[in-house]
């Protein structure tokens, strides 16, 4: 009989399909795990309404748990409260930076820095660590990211947008 702790360990192995360096736990979208006899219930929250990765994530959760012999898996979507980048783990933020994606700026999702368009937010370059950067486009390689360029090393990079 599996334990909730074991299920959480297995979920750590499920990657976000759009940013594969992050697990779904790093991303903070797993809201809960519940066991009812042979049944496993996993509750997830999308990073934004209509996120195309959610079906893939649900399938990957099922496949990972099925590989452990858990056949009665139920995935529940929880839309409220809405996901926020504040739910990302510190380890996840570091993984983003190590991968070359600037993590969300601290405080921007909770309202400590009110900036809807990113123009004044000091985004740190994940390569040279400079904060002399500028927004190139609000639209990056995925809907969750914006495109920036460093003014010091001149390298372009993605920035994981803040969501509150």
Tab-separated table of N, CA and C in Angstrom:
chain	number	residue	atom	x	y	z
A	1	UNK	N	0.847	-1.184	0.000
A	1	UNK	CA	0.000	0.000	0.000
A	1	UNK	C	0.889	1.242	0.000
A	2	UNK	N	0.718	2.126	-0.987
A	2	UNK	CA	1.555	3.326	-1.049
A	2	UNK	C	1.179	4.324	0.047
A	3	UNK	N	2.109	5.191	0.341
A	3	UNK	CA	1.848	6.275	1.286
A	3	UNK	C	1.782	7.584	0.508
A	4	UNK	N	1.199	8.599	1.124
A	4	UNK	CA	1.170	9.915	0.479
A	4	UNK	C	2.587	10.415	0.234
A	5	UNK	N	3.481	10.182	1.179
A	5	UNK	CA	4.875	10.619	1.020
A	5	UNK	C	5.509	9.972	-0.206
A	6	UNK	N	5.210	8.692	-0.441
A	6	UNK	CA	5.758	7.999	-1.611
A	6	UNK	C	5.192	8.594	-2.902
A	7	UNK	N	3.914	8.921	-2.903
A	7	UNK	CA	3.295	9.541	-4.087
A	7	UNK	C	3.968	10.882	-4.378
A	8	UNK	N	4.213	11.681	-3.349
A	8	UNK	CA	4.890	12.968	-3.537
A	8	UNK	C	6.279	12.751	-4.145
A	9	UNK	N	6.995	11.719	-3.700
A	9	UNK	CA	8.317	11.419	-4.272
A	9	UNK	C	8.205	11.070	-5.751
A	10	UNK	N	7.194	10.302	-6.110
A	10	UNK	CA	6.996	9.941	-7.514
A	10	UNK	C	6.656	11.167	-8.356
A	11	UNK	N	5.870	12.076	-7.808
A	11	UNK	CA	5.498	13.286	-8.547
A	11	UNK	C	6.702	14.190	-8.797
A	12	UNK	N	7.707	14.109	-7.943
A	12	UNK	CA	8.942	14.883	-8.151
A	12	UNK	C	9.618	14.480	-9.469
A	13	UNK	N	9.326	13.280	-9.950
A	13	UNK	CA	9.930	12.769	-11.184
A	13	UNK	C	9.170	13.183	-12.440
A	14	UNK	N	8.032	13.838	-12.292
A	14	UNK	CA	7.232	14.280	-13.438
A	14	UNK	C	7.665	15.697	-13.803
A	15	UNK	N	8.151	15.855	-15.032
A	15	UNK	CA	8.652	17.157	-15.486
A	15	UNK	C	7.560	17.984	-16.142
A	16	UNK	N	7.739	19.298	-16.089
A	16	UNK	CA	6.884	20.210	-16.840
A	16	UNK	C	7.275	20.072	-18.311
A	17	UNK	N	6.340	19.772	-19.212
A	17	UNK	CA	6.703	19.576	-20.616
A	17	UNK	C	7.219	20.835	-21.315
A	18	UNK	N	6.860	22.011	-20.826
A	18	UNK	CA	7.323	23.247	-21.457
A	18	UNK	C	8.662	23.716	-20.913
A	19	UNK	N	8.978	23.343	-19.683
A	19	UNK	CA	10.271	23.676	-19.067
A	19	UNK	C	10.755	22.397	-18.376
A	20	UNK	N	11.318	21.455	-19.151
A	20	UNK	CA	11.605	20.123	-18.610
A	20	UNK	C	12.612	20.072	-17.472
A	21	UNK	N	13.326	21.148	-17.225
A	21	UNK	CA	14.253	21.169	-16.093
A	21	UNK	C	13.496	21.239	-14.763
A	22	UNK	N	12.221	21.638	-14.810
A	22	UNK	CA	11.399	21.751	-13.599
A	22	UNK	C	10.495	20.544	-13.428
A	23	UNK	N	10.395	20.068	-12.197
A	23	UNK	CA	9.367	19.067	-11.893
A	23	UNK	C	8.065	19.824	-11.629
A	24	UNK	N	6.974	19.079	-11.650
A	24	UNK	CA	5.695	19.731	-11.353
A	24	UNK	C	5.631	20.173	-9.898
A	25	UNK	N	6.471	19.591	-9.039
A	25	UNK	CA	6.552	20.070	-7.652
A	25	UNK	C	7.351	21.362	-7.580
A	26	UNK	N	8.452	21.453	-8.361
A	26	UNK	CA	9.209	22.707	-8.427
A	26	UNK	C	8.304	23.849	-8.875
A	27	UNK	N	7.466	23.556	-9.847
A	27	UNK	CA	6.568	24.559	-10.410
A	27	UNK	C	5.471	24.963	-9.427
A	28	UNK	N	5.150	24.077	-8.501
A	28	UNK	CA	4.146	24.395	-7.485
A	28	UNK	C	2.717	24.189	-7.928
A	29	UNK	N	2.502	23.337	-8.945
A	29	UNK	CA	1.132	23.147	-9.429
A	29	UNK	C	0.406	21.993	-8.750
A	30	UNK	N	1.122	21.151	-8.000
A	30	UNK	CA	0.457	20.053	-7.291
A	30	UNK	C	-0.088	20.609	-5.981
A	31	UNK	N	-1.398	20.602	-5.848
A	31	UNK	CA	-2.045	21.193	-4.678
A	31	UNK	C	-2.328	20.169	-3.592
A	32	UNK	N	-2.382	18.893	-3.973
A	32	UNK	CA	-2.644	17.901	-2.948
A	32	UNK	C	-2.622	16.484	-3.470
A	33	UNK	N	-2.391	15.559	-2.545
A	33	UNK	CA	-2.426	14.122	-2.812
A	33	UNK	C	-3.291	13.504	-1.722
A	34	UNK	N	-4.204	12.642	-2.142
A	34	UNK	CA	-5.081	11.976	-1.178
A	34	UNK	C	-5.209	10.506	-1.576
A	35	UNK	N	-5.107	9.631	-0.604
A	35	UNK	CA	-5.291	8.193	-0.831
A	35	UNK	C	-6.618	7.758	-0.228
A	36	UNK	N	-7.376	6.988	-1.002
A	36	UNK	CA	-8.633	6.391	-0.533
A	36	UNK	C	-8.603	4.926	-0.933
A	37	UNK	N	-8.125	4.091	-0.042
A	37	UNK	CA	-7.979	2.674	-0.364
A	37	UNK	C	-6.974	2.497	-1.488
A	38	UNK	N	-7.413	1.912	-2.593
A	38	UNK	CA	-6.547	1.688	-3.763
A	38	UNK	C	-6.490	2.916	-4.682
A	39	UNK	N	-7.302	3.904	-4.410
A	39	UNK	CA	-7.385	5.073	-5.288
A	39	UNK	C	-6.415	6.166	-4.855
A	40	UNK	N	-5.798	6.783	-5.873
A	40	UNK	CA	-4.903	7.916	-5.646
A	40	UNK	C	-5.540	9.133	-6.303
A	41	UNK	N	-5.708	10.189	-5.534
A	41	UNK	CA	-6.255	11.446	-6.047
A	41	UNK	C	-5.146	12.493	-6.010
A	42	UNK	N	-4.883	13.102	-7.166
A	42	UNK	CA	-3.880	14.159	-7.259
A	42	UNK	C	-4.588	15.411	-7.762
A	43	UNK	N	-4.431	16.502	-7.037
A	43	UNK	CA	-5.047	17.773	-7.423
A	43	UNK	C	-3.966	18.701	-7.946
A	44	UNK	N	-4.208	19.236	-9.155
A	44	UNK	CA	-3.254	20.150	-9.781
A	44	UNK	C	-3.960	21.442	-10.172
A	45	UNK	N	-3.179	22.518	-10.227
A	45	UNK	CA	-3.677	23.831	-10.629
A	45	UNK	C	-2.886	24.288	-11.848
A	46	UNK	N	-3.558	24.687	-12.940
A	46	UNK	CA	-2.821	25.155	-14.113
A	46	UNK	C	-2.098	26.466	-13.831
A	47	UNK	N	-0.994	26.665	-14.535
A	47	UNK	CA	-0.252	27.912	-14.363
A	47	UNK	C	-1.044	29.105	-14.893
A	48	UNK	N	-1.901	28.864	-15.859
A	48	UNK	CA	-2.825	29.896	-16.328
A	48	UNK	C	-3.989	29.198	-17.019
A	49	UNK	N	-5.097	29.888	-17.121
A	49	UNK	CA	-6.292	29.322	-17.730
A	49	UNK	C	-6.010	28.933	-19.177
A	50	UNK	N	-6.321	27.705	-19.517
A	50	UNK	CA	-6.104	27.239	-20.880
A	50	UNK	C	-4.696	26.752	-21.157
A	51	UNK	N	-3.897	26.540	-20.130
A	51	UNK	CA	-2.523	26.067	-20.317
A	51	UNK	C	-2.533	24.763	-21.116
A	52	UNK	N	-1.878	24.729	-22.289
A	52	UNK	CA	-1.913	23.532	-23.126
A	52	UNK	C	-1.151	22.345	-22.544
A	53	UNK	N	-0.311	22.577	-21.556
A	53	UNK	CA	0.489	21.495	-20.983
A	53	UNK	C	-0.274	20.658	-19.962
A	54	UNK	N	-1.432	21.109	-19.504
A	54	UNK	CA	-2.125	20.419	-18.412
A	54	UNK	C	-2.546	18.993	-18.772
A	55	UNK	N	-3.006	18.763	-19.992
A	55	UNK	CA	-3.369	17.400	-20.390
A	55	UNK	C	-2.146	16.498	-20.409
A	56	UNK	N	-1.040	17.019	-20.909
A	56	UNK	CA	0.203	16.248	-20.932
A	56	UNK	C	0.666	15.952	-19.514
A	57	UNK	N	0.588	16.931	-18.636
A	57	UNK	CA	0.996	16.735	-17.241
A	57	UNK	C	0.123	15.672	-16.577
A	58	UNK	N	-1.185	15.729	-16.786
A	58	UNK	CA	-2.088	14.727	-16.206
A	58	UNK	C	-1.742	13.331	-16.723
A	59	UNK	N	-1.450	13.223	-18.011
A	59	UNK	CA	-1.060	11.932	-18.591
A	59	UNK	C	0.245	11.438	-17.991
A	60	UNK	N	1.220	12.323	-17.841
A	60	UNK	CA	2.515	11.932	-17.272
A	60	UNK	C	2.379	11.503	-15.808
A	61	UNK	N	1.503	12.156	-15.066
A	61	UNK	CA	1.246	11.741	-13.678
A	61	UNK	C	0.681	10.323	-13.670
A	62	UNK	N	-0.325	10.095	-14.516
A	62	UNK	CA	-0.932	8.759	-14.585
A	62	UNK	C	0.099	7.699	-14.959
A	63	UNK	N	0.919	7.983	-15.973
A	63	UNK	CA	1.923	7.017	-16.425
A	63	UNK	C	2.949	6.722	-15.333
A	64	UNK	N	3.369	7.763	-14.618
A	64	UNK	CA	4.370	7.551	-13.563
A	64	UNK	C	3.799	6.693	-12.442
A	65	UNK	N	2.564	6.962	-12.055
A	65	UNK	CA	1.944	6.189	-10.982
A	65	UNK	C	1.585	4.775	-11.447
A	66	UNK	N	1.198	4.641	-12.713
A	66	UNK	CA	0.916	3.319	-13.277
A	66	UNK	C	2.177	2.454	-13.271
A	67	UNK	N	3.326	3.056	-13.547
A	67	UNK	CA	4.600	2.330	-13.527
A	67	UNK	C	4.901	1.760	-12.140
A	68	UNK	N	4.294	2.330	-11.117
A	68	UNK	CA	4.452	1.833	-9.742
A	68	UNK	C	3.339	0.858	-9.358
A	69	UNK	N	2.495	0.514	-10.345
A	69	UNK	CA	1.419	-0.431	-10.076
A	69	UNK	C	0.149	0.203	-9.543
A	70	UNK	N	0.094	1.519	-9.551
A	70	UNK	CA	-1.093	2.238	-9.064
A	70	UNK	C	-2.017	2.479	-10.256
A	71	UNK	N	-3.108	1.754	-10.307
A	71	UNK	CA	-3.969	1.786	-11.490
A	71	UNK	C	-5.198	2.675	-11.345
A	72	UNK	N	-5.562	3.012	-10.130
A	72	UNK	CA	-6.749	3.841	-9.917
A	72	UNK	C	-6.315	5.266	-9.555
A	73	UNK	N	-5.971	6.004	-10.589
A	73	UNK	CA	-5.444	7.360	-10.413
A	73	UNK	C	-6.479	8.356	-10.923
A	74	UNK	N	-6.781	9.338	-10.104
A	74	UNK	CA	-7.742	10.379	-10.468
A	74	UNK	C	-7.033	11.730	-10.379
A	75	UNK	N	-7.076	12.472	-11.475
A	75	UNK	CA	-6.467	13.803	-11.520
A	75	UNK	C	-7.596	14.826	-11.441
A	76	UNK	N	-7.473	15.746	-10.514
A	76	UNK	CA	-8.475	16.799	-10.327
A	76	UNK	C	-7.818	18.147	-10.619
A	77	UNK	N	-8.528	18.993	-11.354
A	77	UNK	CA	-8.045	20.349	-11.617
A	77	UNK	C	-8.701	21.305	-10.637
A	78	UNK	N	-7.875	22.107	-9.987
A	78	UNK	CA	-8.366	23.117	-9.042
A	78	UNK	C	-7.994	24.482	-9.608
A	79	UNK	N	-9.003	25.281	-9.909
A	79	UNK	CA	-8.760	26.581	-10.536
A	79	UNK	C	-8.655	27.725	-9.537
A	80	UNK	N	-9.145	27.507	-8.326
A	80	UNK	CA	-9.123	28.563	-7.323
A	80	UNK	C	-8.569	28.007	-6.017
A	81	UNK	N	-7.621	28.682	-5.422
A	81	UNK	CA	-7.026	29.929	-5.881
A	81	UNK	C	-6.166	29.705	-7.122
A	82	UNK	N	-6.057	30.752	-7.919
A	82	UNK	CA	-5.251	30.678	-9.135
A	82	UNK	C	-3.777	30.509	-8.777
A	83	UNK	N	-3.071	29.771	-9.630
A	83	UNK	CA	-1.643	29.556	-9.437
A	83	UNK	C	-0.904	30.895	-9.477
A	84	UNK	N	0.156	30.984	-8.707
A	84	UNK	CA	1.019	32.157	-8.702
A	84	UNK	C	2.470	31.693	-8.722
A	85	UNK	N	3.333	32.496	-9.288
A	85	UNK	CA	4.756	32.145	-9.310
A	85	UNK	C	5.333	32.091	-7.900
A	86	UNK	N	4.631	32.646	-6.932
A	86	UNK	CA	5.079	32.532	-5.540
A	86	UNK	C	5.070	31.079	-5.064
A	87	UNK	N	4.326	30.214	-5.751
A	87	UNK	CA	4.268	28.800	-5.373
A	87	UNK	C	5.463	28.005	-5.889
A	88	UNK	N	6.269	28.607	-6.750
A	88	UNK	CA	7.461	27.911	-7.248
A	88	UNK	C	8.446	27.721	-6.100
A	89	UNK	N	9.107	26.587	-6.092
A	89	UNK	CA	10.090	26.321	-5.038
A	89	UNK	C	11.372	27.112	-5.300
A	90	UNK	N	12.126	27.351	-4.242
A	90	UNK	CA	13.430	28.010	-4.401
A	90	UNK	C	14.344	27.148	-5.265
A	91	UNK	N	14.280	25.834	-5.081
A	91	UNK	CA	15.081	24.925	-5.912
A	91	UNK	C	14.677	25.064	-7.378
A	92	UNK	N	13.386	25.211	-7.634
A	92	UNK	CA	12.903	25.397	-8.997
A	92	UNK	C	13.401	26.690	-9.612
A	93	UNK	N	13.412	27.749	-8.831
A	93	UNK	CA	13.925	29.034	-9.319
A	93	UNK	C	15.410	28.914	-9.686
A	94	UNK	N	16.159	28.203	-8.853
A	94	UNK	CA	17.580	28.015	-9.134
A	94	UNK	C	17.775	27.155	-10.385
A	95	UNK	N	16.948	26.132	-10.553
A	95	UNK	CA	17.029	25.283	-11.747
A	95	UNK	C	16.765	26.101	-13.004
A	96	UNK	N	15.779	27.010	-12.946
A	96	UNK	CA	15.505	27.875	-14.093
A	96	UNK	C	16.738	28.688	-14.456
A	97	UNK	N	17.320	29.328	-13.451
A	97	UNK	CA	18.488	30.175	-13.706
A	97	UNK	C	19.655	29.356	-14.254
A	98	UNK	N	19.889	28.182	-13.685
A	98	UNK	CA	20.965	27.314	-14.167
A	98	UNK	C	20.728	26.866	-15.606
A	99	UNK	N	19.471	26.783	-15.998
A	99	UNK	CA	19.072	26.358	-17.340
A	99	UNK	C	19.121	27.519	-18.342
A	100	UNK	N	19.316	28.743	-17.846
A	100	UNK	CA	19.396	29.908	-18.716
A	100	UNK	C	18.114	30.699	-18.829
A	101	UNK	N	17.167	30.451	-17.943
A	101	UNK	CA	15.902	31.189	-17.907
A	101	UNK	C	15.878	31.999	-16.616
A	102	UNK	N	15.657	33.298	-16.733
A	102	UNK	CA	15.589	34.138	-15.535
A	102	UNK	C	14.322	33.787	-14.755
A	103	UNK	N	14.464	33.472	-13.461
A	103	UNK	CA	13.276	33.148	-12.656
A	103	UNK	C	12.470	34.409	-12.358
A	104	UNK	N	11.213	34.246	-11.927
A	104	UNK	CA	10.398	35.413	-11.575
A	104	UNK	C	11.096	36.262	-10.518
A	105	UNK	N	10.991	37.573	-10.669
A	105	UNK	CA	11.588	38.497	-9.711
A	105	UNK	C	10.799	38.412	-8.413
A	106	UNK	N	11.502	38.280	-7.295
A	106	UNK	CA	10.848	38.173	-5.988
A	106	UNK	C	9.924	39.356	-5.745
A	107	UNK	N	8.729	39.047	-5.241
A	107	UNK	CA	7.792	40.084	-4.844
A	107	UNK	C	6.868	40.559	-5.938
A	108	UNK	N	7.149	40.245	-7.204
A	108	UNK	CA	6.300	40.780	-8.262
A	108	UNK	C	4.946	40.098	-8.322
A	109	UNK	N	4.867	38.840	-7.926
A	109	UNK	CA	3.576	38.150	-7.969
A	109	UNK	C	2.700	38.505	-6.772
A	110	UNK	N	3.304	38.898	-5.663
A	110	UNK	CA	2.520	39.202	-4.468
A	110	UNK	C	2.159	40.674	-4.369
A	111	UNK	N	2.577	41.461	-5.331
A	111	UNK	CA	2.207	42.858	-5.338
A	111	UNK	C	3.212	43.781	-4.683
A	112	UNK	N	4.346	43.259	-4.211
A	112	UNK	CA	5.356	44.138	-3.625
A	112	UNK	C	5.949	45.065	-4.681
A	113	UNK	N	5.962	44.609	-5.926
A	113	UNK	CA	6.403	45.436	-7.041
A	113	UNK	C	5.249	45.440	-8.027
A	114	UNK	N	4.519	46.529	-8.092
A	114	UNK	CA	3.388	46.594	-9.007
A	114	UNK	C	3.899	47.016	-10.371
A	115	UNK	N	3.914	46.074	-11.290
A	115	UNK	CA	4.445	46.340	-12.609
A	115	UNK	C	3.788	45.378	-13.579
A	116	UNK	N	2.782	45.838	-14.266
A	116	UNK	CA	2.019	44.956	-15.134
A	116	UNK	C	2.720	44.633	-16.438
A	117	UNK	N	3.644	45.464	-16.885
A	117	UNK	CA	4.248	45.254	-18.190
A	117	UNK	C	5.726	44.909	-18.142
A	118	UNK	N	6.332	44.842	-16.981
A	118	UNK	CA	7.707	44.401	-16.861
A	118	UNK	C	8.746	45.440	-17.223
A	119	UNK	N	8.339	46.643	-17.609
A	119	UNK	CA	9.291	47.628	-18.104
A	119	UNK	C	10.276	48.086	-17.035
A	120	UNK	N	9.851	48.209	-15.784
A	120	UNK	CA	10.730	48.729	-14.746
A	120	UNK	C	11.304	47.648	-13.832
A	121	UNK	N	10.879	46.418	-14.008
A	121	UNK	CA	11.372	45.338	-13.167
A	121	UNK	C	12.803	45.009	-13.554
A	122	UNK	N	13.689	44.967	-12.576
A	122	UNK	CA	15.090	44.617	-12.834
A	122	UNK	C	15.198	43.101	-12.928
A	123	UNK	N	15.260	42.600	-14.145
A	123	UNK	CA	15.383	41.165	-14.386
A	123	UNK	C	16.858	40.843	-14.542
A	124	UNK	N	17.334	39.880	-13.753
A	124	UNK	CA	18.755	39.527	-13.756
A	124	UNK	C	19.058	38.538	-14.875
A	125	UNK	N	20.102	38.829	-15.628
A	125	UNK	CA	20.552	37.936	-16.692
A	125	UNK	C	21.014	36.616	-16.061
A	126	UNK	N	20.495	35.482	-16.527
A	126	UNK	CA	20.904	34.205	-15.944
A	126	UNK	C	22.329	33.799	-16.329
A	127	UNK	N	22.913	34.492	-17.294
A	127	UNK	CA	24.257	34.133	-17.750
A	127	UNK	C	25.345	34.910	-17.024
A	128	UNK	N	25.269	36.255	-17.064
A	128	UNK	CA	26.331	37.065	-16.437
A	128	UNK	C	25.891	37.687	-15.109
A	129	UNK	N	24.615	37.521	-14.753
A	129	UNK	CA	24.034	37.995	-13.483
A	129	UNK	C	23.827	39.508	-13.415
A	130	UNK	N	23.981	40.206	-14.517
A	130	UNK	CA	23.751	41.648	-14.564
A	130	UNK	C	22.254	41.943	-14.492
A	131	UNK	N	21.907	43.073	-13.891
A	131	UNK	CA	20.512	43.519	-13.915
A	131	UNK	C	20.305	44.606	-14.974
A	132	UNK	N	21.308	44.844	-15.783
A	132	UNK	CA	21.184	45.782	-16.902
A	132	UNK	C	20.606	45.011	-18.089
A	133	UNK	N	19.300	44.853	-18.061
A	133	UNK	CA	18.609	44.088	-19.095
A	133	UNK	C	17.407	44.876	-19.582
A	134	UNK	N	16.891	44.481	-20.731
A	134	UNK	CA	15.685	45.142	-21.224
A	134	UNK	C	14.741	44.128	-21.873
A	135	UNK	N	13.471	44.467	-21.806
A	135	UNK	CA	12.421	43.645	-22.388
A	135	UNK	C	12.460	43.780	-23.903
A	136	UNK	N	12.506	42.652	-24.591
A	136	UNK	CA	12.445	42.636	-26.049
A	136	UNK	C	11.002	42.388	-26.490
A	137	UNK	N	10.356	41.410	-25.842
A	137	UNK	CA	8.978	41.071	-26.183
A	137	UNK	C	8.295	40.427	-24.983
A	138	UNK	N	7.035	40.766	-24.758
A	138	UNK	CA	6.250	40.126	-23.699
A	138	UNK	C	6.011	38.657	-24.013
A	139	UNK	N	6.291	38.259	-25.237
A	139	UNK	CA	6.012	36.893	-25.672
A	139	UNK	C	7.316	36.171	-25.954
A	140	UNK	N	7.593	35.134	-25.151
A	140	UNK	CA	8.808	34.349	-25.309
A	140	UNK	C	8.519	33.038	-26.013
A	141	UNK	N	9.349	32.037	-25.737
A	141	UNK	CA	9.222	30.745	-26.406
A	141	UNK	C	7.968	29.978	-25.987
A	142	UNK	N	7.397	30.310	-24.832
A	142	UNK	CA	6.101	29.771	-24.406
A	142	UNK	C	5.306	30.923	-23.801
A	143	UNK	N	4.025	30.693	-23.571
A	143	UNK	CA	3.168	31.750	-23.018
A	143	UNK	C	3.597	32.176	-21.620
A	144	UNK	N	4.331	31.318	-20.916
A	144	UNK	CA	4.772	31.616	-19.546
A	144	UNK	C	6.014	32.504	-19.500
A	145	UNK	N	6.605	32.785	-20.657
A	145	UNK	CA	7.885	33.490	-20.658
A	145	UNK	C	7.850	34.749	-21.516
A	146	UNK	N	8.681	35.708	-21.143
A	146	UNK	CA	8.913	36.916	-21.930
A	146	UNK	C	10.353	36.852	-22.434
A	147	UNK	N	10.644	37.618	-23.480
A	147	UNK	CA	11.982	37.597	-24.067
A	147	UNK	C	12.738	38.871	-23.666
A	148	UNK	N	13.924	38.693	-23.088
A	148	UNK	CA	14.775	39.795	-22.638
A	148	UNK	C	16.131	39.710	-23.308
A	149	UNK	N	16.887	40.804	-23.205
A	149	UNK	CA	18.280	40.806	-23.639
A	149	UNK	C	19.107	41.528	-22.592
A	150	UNK	N	20.298	41.013	-22.365
A	150	UNK	CA	21.219	41.627	-21.415
A	150	UNK	C	21.972	42.756	-22.109
A	151	UNK	N	22.063	43.910	-21.462
A	151	UNK	CA	22.789	45.051	-22.019
A	151	UNK	C	24.289	44.938	-21.789
A	152	UNK	N	24.716	44.055	-20.892
A	152	UNK	CA	26.148	43.883	-20.624
A	152	UNK	C	26.761	42.784	-21.485
A	153	UNK	N	26.237	41.571	-21.406
A	153	UNK	CA	26.817	40.471	-22.194
A	153	UNK	C	26.139	40.325	-23.558
A	154	UNK	N	25.049	41.060	-23.781
A	154	UNK	CA	24.298	41.113	-25.038
A	154	UNK	C	23.544	39.831	-25.389
A	155	UNK	N	23.520	38.886	-24.473
A	155	UNK	CA	22.831	37.622	-24.744
A	155	UNK	C	21.320	37.761	-24.557
A	156	UNK	N	20.549	37.163	-25.458
A	156	UNK	CA	19.100	37.101	-25.256
A	156	UNK	C	18.775	35.971	-24.282
A	157	UNK	N	17.661	36.109	-23.573
A	157	UNK	CA	17.244	35.049	-22.652
A	157	UNK	C	15.756	35.154	-22.373
A	158	UNK	N	15.194	34.047	-21.924
A	158	UNK	CA	13.794	34.025	-21.509
A	158	UNK	C	13.692	34.405	-20.039
A	159	UNK	N	12.583	35.036	-19.704
A	159	UNK	CA	12.252	35.383	-18.323
A	159	UNK	C	10.920	34.724	-18.012
A	160	UNK	N	10.864	33.953	-16.933
A	160	UNK	CA	9.622	33.302	-16.520
A	160	UNK	C	8.722	34.372	-15.919
A	161	UNK	N	7.638	34.701	-16.626
A	161	UNK	CA	6.754	35.788	-16.208
A	161	UNK	C	6.116	35.519	-14.854
A	162	UNK	N	5.879	36.593	-14.130
A	162	UNK	CA	5.197	36.501	-12.840
A	162	UNK	C	3.701	36.417	-13.059
A	163	UNK	N	3.079	35.577	-12.267
A	163	UNK	CA	1.621	35.451	-12.278
A	163	UNK	C	1.148	35.576	-10.846
A	164	UNK	N	0.194	36.445	-10.640
A	164	UNK	CA	-0.349	36.617	-9.287
A	164	UNK	C	-1.730	36.035	-9.197
